mmCIF file of C-alpha atoms in Angstrom:
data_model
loop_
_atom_site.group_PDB
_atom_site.id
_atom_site.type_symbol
_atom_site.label_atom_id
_atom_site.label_comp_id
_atom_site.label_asym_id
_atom_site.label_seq_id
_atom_site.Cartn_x
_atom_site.Cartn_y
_atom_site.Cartn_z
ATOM 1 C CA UNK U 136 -3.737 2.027 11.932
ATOM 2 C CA UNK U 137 -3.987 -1.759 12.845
ATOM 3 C CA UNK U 138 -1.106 -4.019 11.925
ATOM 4 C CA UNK U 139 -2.535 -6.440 9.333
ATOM 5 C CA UNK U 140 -2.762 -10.345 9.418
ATOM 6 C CA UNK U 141 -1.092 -12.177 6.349
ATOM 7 C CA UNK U 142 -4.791 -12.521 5.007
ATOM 8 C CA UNK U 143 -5.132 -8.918 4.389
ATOM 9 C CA UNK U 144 -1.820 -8.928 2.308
ATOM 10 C CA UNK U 145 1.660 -8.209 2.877
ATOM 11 C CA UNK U 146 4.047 -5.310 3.056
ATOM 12 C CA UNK U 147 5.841 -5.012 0.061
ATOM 13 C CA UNK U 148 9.016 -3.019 0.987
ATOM 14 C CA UNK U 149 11.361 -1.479 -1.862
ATOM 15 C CA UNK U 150 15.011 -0.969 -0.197
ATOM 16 C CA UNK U 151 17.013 1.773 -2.085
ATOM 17 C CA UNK U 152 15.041 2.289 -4.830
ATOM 18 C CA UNK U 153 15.892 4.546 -7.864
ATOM 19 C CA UNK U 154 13.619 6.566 -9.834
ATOM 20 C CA UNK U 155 12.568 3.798 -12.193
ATOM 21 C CA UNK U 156 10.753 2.178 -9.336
ATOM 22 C CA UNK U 157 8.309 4.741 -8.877
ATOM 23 C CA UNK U 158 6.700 3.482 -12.258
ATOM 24 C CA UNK U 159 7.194 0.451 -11.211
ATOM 25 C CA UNK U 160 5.415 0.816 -7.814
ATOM 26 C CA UNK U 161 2.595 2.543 -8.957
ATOM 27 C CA UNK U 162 1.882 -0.575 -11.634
ATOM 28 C CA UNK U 163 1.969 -2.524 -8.692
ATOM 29 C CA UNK U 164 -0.606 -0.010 -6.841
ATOM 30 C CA UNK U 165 -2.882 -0.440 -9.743
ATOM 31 C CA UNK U 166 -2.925 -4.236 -8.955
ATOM 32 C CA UNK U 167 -3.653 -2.952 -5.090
ATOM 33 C CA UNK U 168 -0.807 -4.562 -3.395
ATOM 34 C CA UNK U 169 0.393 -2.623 -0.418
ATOM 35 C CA UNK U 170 3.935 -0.956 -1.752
ATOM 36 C CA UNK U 171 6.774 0.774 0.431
ATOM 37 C CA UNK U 172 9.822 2.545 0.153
ATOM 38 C CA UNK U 173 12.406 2.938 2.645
ATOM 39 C CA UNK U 174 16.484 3.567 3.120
ATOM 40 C CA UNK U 175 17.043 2.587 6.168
ATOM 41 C CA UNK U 176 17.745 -1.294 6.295
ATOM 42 C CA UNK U 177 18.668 -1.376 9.666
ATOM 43 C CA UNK U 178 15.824 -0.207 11.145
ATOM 44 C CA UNK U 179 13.788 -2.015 8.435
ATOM 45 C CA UNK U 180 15.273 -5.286 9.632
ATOM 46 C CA UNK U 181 14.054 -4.795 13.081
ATOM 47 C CA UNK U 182 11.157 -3.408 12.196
ATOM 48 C CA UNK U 183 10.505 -6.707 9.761
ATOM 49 C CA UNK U 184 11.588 -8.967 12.814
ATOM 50 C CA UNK U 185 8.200 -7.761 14.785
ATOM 51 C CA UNK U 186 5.767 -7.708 11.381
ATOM 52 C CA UNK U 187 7.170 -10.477 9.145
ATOM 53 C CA UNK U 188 4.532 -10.579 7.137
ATOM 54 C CA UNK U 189 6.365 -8.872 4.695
ATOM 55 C CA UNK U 190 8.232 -8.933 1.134
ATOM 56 C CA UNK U 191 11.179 -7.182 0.298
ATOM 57 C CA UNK U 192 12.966 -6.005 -2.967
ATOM 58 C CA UNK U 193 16.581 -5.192 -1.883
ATOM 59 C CA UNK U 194 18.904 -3.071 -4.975
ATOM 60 C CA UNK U 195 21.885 -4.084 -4.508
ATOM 61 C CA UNK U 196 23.650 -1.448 -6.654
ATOM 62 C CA UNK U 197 23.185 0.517 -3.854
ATOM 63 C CA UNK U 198 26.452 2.334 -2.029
ATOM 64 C CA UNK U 199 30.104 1.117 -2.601
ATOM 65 C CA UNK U 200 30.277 -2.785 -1.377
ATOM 66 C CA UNK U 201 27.434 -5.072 -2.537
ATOM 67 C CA UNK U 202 28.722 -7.661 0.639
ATOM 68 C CA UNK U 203 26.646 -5.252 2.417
ATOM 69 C CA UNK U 204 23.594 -6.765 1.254
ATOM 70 C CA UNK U 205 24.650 -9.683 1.026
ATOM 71 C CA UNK U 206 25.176 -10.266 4.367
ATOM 72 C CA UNK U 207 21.522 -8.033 5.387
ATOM 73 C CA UNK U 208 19.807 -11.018 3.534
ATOM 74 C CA UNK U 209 21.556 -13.851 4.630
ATOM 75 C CA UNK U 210 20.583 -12.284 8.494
ATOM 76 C CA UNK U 211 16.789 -12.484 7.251
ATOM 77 C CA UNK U 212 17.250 -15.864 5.948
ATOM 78 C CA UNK U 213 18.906 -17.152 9.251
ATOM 79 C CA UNK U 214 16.682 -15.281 11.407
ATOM 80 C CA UNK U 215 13.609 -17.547 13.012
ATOM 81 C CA UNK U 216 11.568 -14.476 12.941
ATOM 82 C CA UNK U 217 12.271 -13.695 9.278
ATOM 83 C CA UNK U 218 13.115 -16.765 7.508
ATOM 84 C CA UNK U 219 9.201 -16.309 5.989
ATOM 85 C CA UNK U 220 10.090 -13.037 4.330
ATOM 86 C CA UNK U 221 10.020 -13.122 0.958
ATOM 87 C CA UNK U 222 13.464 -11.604 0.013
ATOM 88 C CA UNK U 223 14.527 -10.404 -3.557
ATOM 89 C CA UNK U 224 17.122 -8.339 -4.962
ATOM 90 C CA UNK U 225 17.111 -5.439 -8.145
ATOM 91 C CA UNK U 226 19.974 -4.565 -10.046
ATOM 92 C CA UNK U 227 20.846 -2.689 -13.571
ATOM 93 C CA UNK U 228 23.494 -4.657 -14.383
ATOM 94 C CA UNK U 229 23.409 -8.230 -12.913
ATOM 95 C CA UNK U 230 25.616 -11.105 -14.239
ATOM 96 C CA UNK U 231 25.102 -14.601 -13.889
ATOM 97 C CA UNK U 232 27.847 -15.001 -11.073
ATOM 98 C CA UNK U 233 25.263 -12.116 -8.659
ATOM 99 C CA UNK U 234 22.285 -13.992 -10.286
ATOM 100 C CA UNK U 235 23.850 -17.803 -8.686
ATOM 101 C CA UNK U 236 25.098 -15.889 -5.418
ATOM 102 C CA UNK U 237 22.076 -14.444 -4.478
ATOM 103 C CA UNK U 238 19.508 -17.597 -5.382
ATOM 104 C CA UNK U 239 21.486 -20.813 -5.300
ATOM 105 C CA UNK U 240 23.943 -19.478 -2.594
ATOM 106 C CA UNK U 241 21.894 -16.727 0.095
ATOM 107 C CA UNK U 242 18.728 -18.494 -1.246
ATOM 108 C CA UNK U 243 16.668 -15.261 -2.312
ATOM 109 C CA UNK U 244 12.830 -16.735 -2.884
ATOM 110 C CA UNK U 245 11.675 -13.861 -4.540
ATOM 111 C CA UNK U 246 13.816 -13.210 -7.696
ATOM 112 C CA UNK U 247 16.736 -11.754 -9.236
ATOM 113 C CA UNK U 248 15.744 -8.850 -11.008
ATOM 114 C CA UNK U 249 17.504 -6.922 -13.851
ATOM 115 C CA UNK U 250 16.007 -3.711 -14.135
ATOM 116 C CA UNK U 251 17.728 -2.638 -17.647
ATOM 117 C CA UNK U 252 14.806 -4.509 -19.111
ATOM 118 C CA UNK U 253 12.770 -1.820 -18.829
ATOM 119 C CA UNK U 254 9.766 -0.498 -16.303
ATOM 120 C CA UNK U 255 7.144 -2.544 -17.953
ATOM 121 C CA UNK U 256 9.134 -5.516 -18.104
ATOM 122 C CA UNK U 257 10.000 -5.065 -14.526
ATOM 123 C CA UNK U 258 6.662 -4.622 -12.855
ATOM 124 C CA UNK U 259 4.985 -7.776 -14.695
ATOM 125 C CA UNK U 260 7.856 -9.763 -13.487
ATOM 126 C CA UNK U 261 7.393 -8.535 -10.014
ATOM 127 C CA UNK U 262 3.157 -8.792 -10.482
ATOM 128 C CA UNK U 263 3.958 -12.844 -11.081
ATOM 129 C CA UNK U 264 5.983 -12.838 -8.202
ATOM 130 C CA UNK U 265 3.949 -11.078 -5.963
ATOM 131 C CA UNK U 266 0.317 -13.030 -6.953
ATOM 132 C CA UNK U 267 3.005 -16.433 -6.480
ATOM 133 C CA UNK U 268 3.628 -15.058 -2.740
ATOM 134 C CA UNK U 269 0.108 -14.425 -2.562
ATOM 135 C CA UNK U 270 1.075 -11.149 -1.681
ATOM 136 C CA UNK U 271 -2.260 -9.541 -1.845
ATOM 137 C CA UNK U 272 -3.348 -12.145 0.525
ATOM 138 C CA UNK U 273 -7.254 -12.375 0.703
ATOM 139 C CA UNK U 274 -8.409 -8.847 -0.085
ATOM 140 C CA UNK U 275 -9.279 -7.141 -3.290
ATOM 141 C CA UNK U 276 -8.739 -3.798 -2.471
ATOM 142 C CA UNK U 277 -5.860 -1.640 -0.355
ATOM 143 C CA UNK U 278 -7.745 0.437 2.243
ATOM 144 C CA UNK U 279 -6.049 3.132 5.107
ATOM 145 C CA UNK U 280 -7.561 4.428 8.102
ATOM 146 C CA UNK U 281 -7.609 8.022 7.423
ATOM 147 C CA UNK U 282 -5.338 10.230 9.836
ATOM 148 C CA UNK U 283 -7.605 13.293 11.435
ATOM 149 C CA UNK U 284 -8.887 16.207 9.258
ATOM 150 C CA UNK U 285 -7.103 14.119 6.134
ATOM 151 C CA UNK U 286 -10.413 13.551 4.432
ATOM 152 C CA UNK U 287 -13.577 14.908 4.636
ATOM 153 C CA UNK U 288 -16.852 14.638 1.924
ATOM 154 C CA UNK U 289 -20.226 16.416 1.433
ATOM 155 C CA UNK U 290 -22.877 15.312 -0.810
ATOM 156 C CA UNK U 291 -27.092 16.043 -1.250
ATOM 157 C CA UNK U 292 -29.149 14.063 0.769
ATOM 158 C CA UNK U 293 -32.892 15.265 0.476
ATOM 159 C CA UNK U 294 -31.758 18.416 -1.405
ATOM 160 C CA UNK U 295 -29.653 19.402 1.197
ATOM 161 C CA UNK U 296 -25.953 19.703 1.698
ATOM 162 C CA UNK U 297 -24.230 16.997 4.421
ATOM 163 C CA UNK U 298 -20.741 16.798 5.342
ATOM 164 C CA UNK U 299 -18.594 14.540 7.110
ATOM 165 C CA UNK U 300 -15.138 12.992 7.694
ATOM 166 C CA UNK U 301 -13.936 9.995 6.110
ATOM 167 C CA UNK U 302 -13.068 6.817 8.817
ATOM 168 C CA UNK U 303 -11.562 4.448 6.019
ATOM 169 C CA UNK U 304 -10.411 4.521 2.530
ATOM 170 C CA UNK U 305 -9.991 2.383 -0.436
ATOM 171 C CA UNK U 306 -10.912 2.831 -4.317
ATOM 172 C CA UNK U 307 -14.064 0.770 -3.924
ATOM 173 C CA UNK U 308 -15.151 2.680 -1.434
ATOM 174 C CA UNK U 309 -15.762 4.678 2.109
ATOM 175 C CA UNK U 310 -16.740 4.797 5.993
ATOM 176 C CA UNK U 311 -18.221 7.593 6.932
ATOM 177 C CA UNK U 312 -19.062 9.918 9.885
ATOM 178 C CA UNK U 313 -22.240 12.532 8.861
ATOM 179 C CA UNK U 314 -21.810 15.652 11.198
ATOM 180 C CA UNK U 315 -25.399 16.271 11.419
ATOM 181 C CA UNK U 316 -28.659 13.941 11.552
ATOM 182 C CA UNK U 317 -29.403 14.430 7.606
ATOM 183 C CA UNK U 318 -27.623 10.872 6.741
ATOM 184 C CA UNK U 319 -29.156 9.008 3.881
ATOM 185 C CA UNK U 320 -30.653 5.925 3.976
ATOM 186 C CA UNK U 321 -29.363 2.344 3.938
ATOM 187 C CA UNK U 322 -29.210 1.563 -0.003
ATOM 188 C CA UNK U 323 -29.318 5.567 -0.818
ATOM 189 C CA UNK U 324 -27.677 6.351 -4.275
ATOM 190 C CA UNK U 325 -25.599 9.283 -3.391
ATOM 191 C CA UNK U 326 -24.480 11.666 -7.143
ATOM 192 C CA UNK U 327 -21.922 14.057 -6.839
ATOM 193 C CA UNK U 328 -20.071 13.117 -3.754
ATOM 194 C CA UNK U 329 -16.940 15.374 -3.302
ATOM 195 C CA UNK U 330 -14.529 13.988 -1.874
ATOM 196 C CA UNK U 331 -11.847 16.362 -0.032
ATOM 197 C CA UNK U 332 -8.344 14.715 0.876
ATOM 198 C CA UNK U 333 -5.470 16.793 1.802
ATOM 199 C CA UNK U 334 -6.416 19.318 -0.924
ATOM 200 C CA UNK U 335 -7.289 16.847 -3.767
ATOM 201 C CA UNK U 336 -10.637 17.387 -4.429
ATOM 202 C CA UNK U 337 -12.943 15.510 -6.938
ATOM 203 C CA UNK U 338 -16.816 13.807 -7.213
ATOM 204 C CA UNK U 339 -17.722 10.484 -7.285
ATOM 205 C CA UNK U 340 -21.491 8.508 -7.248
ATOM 206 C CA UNK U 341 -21.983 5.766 -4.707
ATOM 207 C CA UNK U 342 -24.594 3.214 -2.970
ATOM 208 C CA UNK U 343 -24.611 3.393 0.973
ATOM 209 C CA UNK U 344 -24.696 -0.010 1.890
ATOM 210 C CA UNK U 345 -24.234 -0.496 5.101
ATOM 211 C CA UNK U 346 -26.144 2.455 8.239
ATOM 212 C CA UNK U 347 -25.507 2.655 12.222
ATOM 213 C CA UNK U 348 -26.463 5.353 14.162
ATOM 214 C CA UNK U 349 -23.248 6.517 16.524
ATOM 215 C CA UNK U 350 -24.190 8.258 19.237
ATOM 216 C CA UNK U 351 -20.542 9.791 20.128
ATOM 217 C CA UNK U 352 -19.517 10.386 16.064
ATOM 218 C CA UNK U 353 -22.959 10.485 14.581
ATOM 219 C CA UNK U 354 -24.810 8.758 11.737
ATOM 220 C CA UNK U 355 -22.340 5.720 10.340
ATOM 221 C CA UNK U 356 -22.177 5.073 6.709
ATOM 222 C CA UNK U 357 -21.171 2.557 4.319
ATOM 223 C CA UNK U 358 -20.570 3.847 0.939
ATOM 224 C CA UNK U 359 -19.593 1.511 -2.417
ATOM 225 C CA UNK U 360 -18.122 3.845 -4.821
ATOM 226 C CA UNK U 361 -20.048 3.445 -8.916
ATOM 227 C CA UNK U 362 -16.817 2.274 -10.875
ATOM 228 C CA UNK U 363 -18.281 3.967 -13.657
ATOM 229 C CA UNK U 364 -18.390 7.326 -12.168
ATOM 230 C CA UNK U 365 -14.195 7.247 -11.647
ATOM 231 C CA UNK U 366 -11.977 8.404 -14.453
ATOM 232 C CA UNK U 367 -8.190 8.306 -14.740
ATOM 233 C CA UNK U 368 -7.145 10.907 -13.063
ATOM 234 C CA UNK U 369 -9.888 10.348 -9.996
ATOM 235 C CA UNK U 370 -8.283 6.891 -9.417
ATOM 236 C CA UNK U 371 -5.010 8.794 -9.515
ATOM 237 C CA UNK U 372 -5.681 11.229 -6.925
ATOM 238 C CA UNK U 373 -7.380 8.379 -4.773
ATOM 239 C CA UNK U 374 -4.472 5.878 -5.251
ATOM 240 C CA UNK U 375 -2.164 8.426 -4.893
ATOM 241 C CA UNK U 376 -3.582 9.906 -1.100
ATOM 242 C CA UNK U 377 -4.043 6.541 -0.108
ATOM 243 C CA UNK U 378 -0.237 5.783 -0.964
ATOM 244 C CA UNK U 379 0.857 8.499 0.797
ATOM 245 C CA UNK U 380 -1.188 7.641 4.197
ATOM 246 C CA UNK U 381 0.609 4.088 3.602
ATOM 247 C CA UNK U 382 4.160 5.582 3.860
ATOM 248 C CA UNK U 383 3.889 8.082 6.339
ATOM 249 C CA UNK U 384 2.422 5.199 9.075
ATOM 250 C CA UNK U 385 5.257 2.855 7.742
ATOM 251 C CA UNK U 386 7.721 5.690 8.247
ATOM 252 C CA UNK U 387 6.692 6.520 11.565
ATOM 253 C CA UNK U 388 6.187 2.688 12.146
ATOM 254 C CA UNK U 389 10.287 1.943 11.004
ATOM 255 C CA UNK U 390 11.120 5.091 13.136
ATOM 256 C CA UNK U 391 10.208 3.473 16.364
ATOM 257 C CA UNK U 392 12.186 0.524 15.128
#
């Protein structure tokens, strides 16, 4: 997977995180910014320091001796390479002494967070600061490179069954290799595509708009998913495979940090 220019989006890193993030995050999913969780701030700071394209939400209730943090964000903030990062901080029980610290004093640009106010609360304040940072930069959509044998489809063309892996994946829709030569045809309506990744299995309708022929992967395709033919729980399974892709390359990615 490519490392992304800032018009693409940034990384939006959660550092610490407890449980009432993850209904947080996946608010934030639905608005298809690119969300991360880590626990590991030192390698995260390196790792930042070569891709600073990035945001970070930093809870600072986190272990016995909030200096910690304290002094992890003034390092971004004083740091040439990092300086650009949007930095803010999440806490249960802030007071206004933390809340003057943090902005007037380390000069957080991305908020000061109390996280008593609820999961709801939370995630709109974060979706105001986020669209502020322009955090989703120019793209609409979130879309991973799927790791091999990850995904894989099959669908009719011509009354006959085709399969084929999936290249790339968002929820508007797919690239495509066909394994065999019975592609469909640029602007095709394709019903009842199953879609296959890592076990998750569901159907979805889609336009192929775009056609190459590959001679080393075979027939390329270009496939819009039809918004109407996703429910719930499809966009669930599709948000939540593509999520997972996103962590394990950002894992691997702060590993090597």
């Amino acid at each position: 997977m490519e490392e992304q220019h800032n018009n693409f989006g940034k990384k939006v890193f959660f550092l610490n995180p407890p449980s009432v993030i993850d209904e947080v995050m996946a608010i934030l999913a639905e608005a298809e910014y690119e969300v991360y969780t880590t626990r590991d701030h030192e390698r995260l700071a390196r790792y930042i320091r070569k891709d600073p394209e990035c945001m970070v939400f930093v809870n600072i209730d986190e272990g016995d001796d909030e200096g910690l943090w304290r002094n992890w964000i003034k390092k971004l903030r004083d740091d040439e390479l990092t300086v650009g990062v949007g930095v803010g901080v999440f806490t249960m029980l802030g007071n206004d002494d933390q809340r003057n610290t943090y902005l007037m004093d380390i000069g957080i640009n991305a908020g000061f967070i109390v996280l008593k106010l609820g999961a709801a609360k939370t995630a709109e304040i974060l979706l105001k600061t986020l669209e502020a940072n322009e955090a989703r930069g120019r793209r609409k959509y979130v879309r991973v490179q799927c790791p091999p044998d990850s995904a894989e489809f099959n669908c009719k063309v011509n009354g006959e069954l085709s399969r084929g892996r999936i290249i790339d994946l968002s929820i508007a829709g797919m690239a495509t290799y066909f394994q065999d030569g019975n592609a469909p045809v640029l602007h095709s309506r394709l019903i009842d595509i199953q879609l296959s990744l890592r076990g998750m299995r569901f159907l979805v309708n889609g336009i192929v708009v775009g056609a190459r022929e590959d001679v080393d992967h075979g027939p390329f395709r270009l496939t819009m998913f039809e918004p109407s033919s996703f429910n719930e729980e499809k966009r669930r399974k599709l948000r939540s495979f593509i999520g997972k892709v996103l962590q394990t390359y950002i894992n691997e990615k702060i590993a090597m940090s």
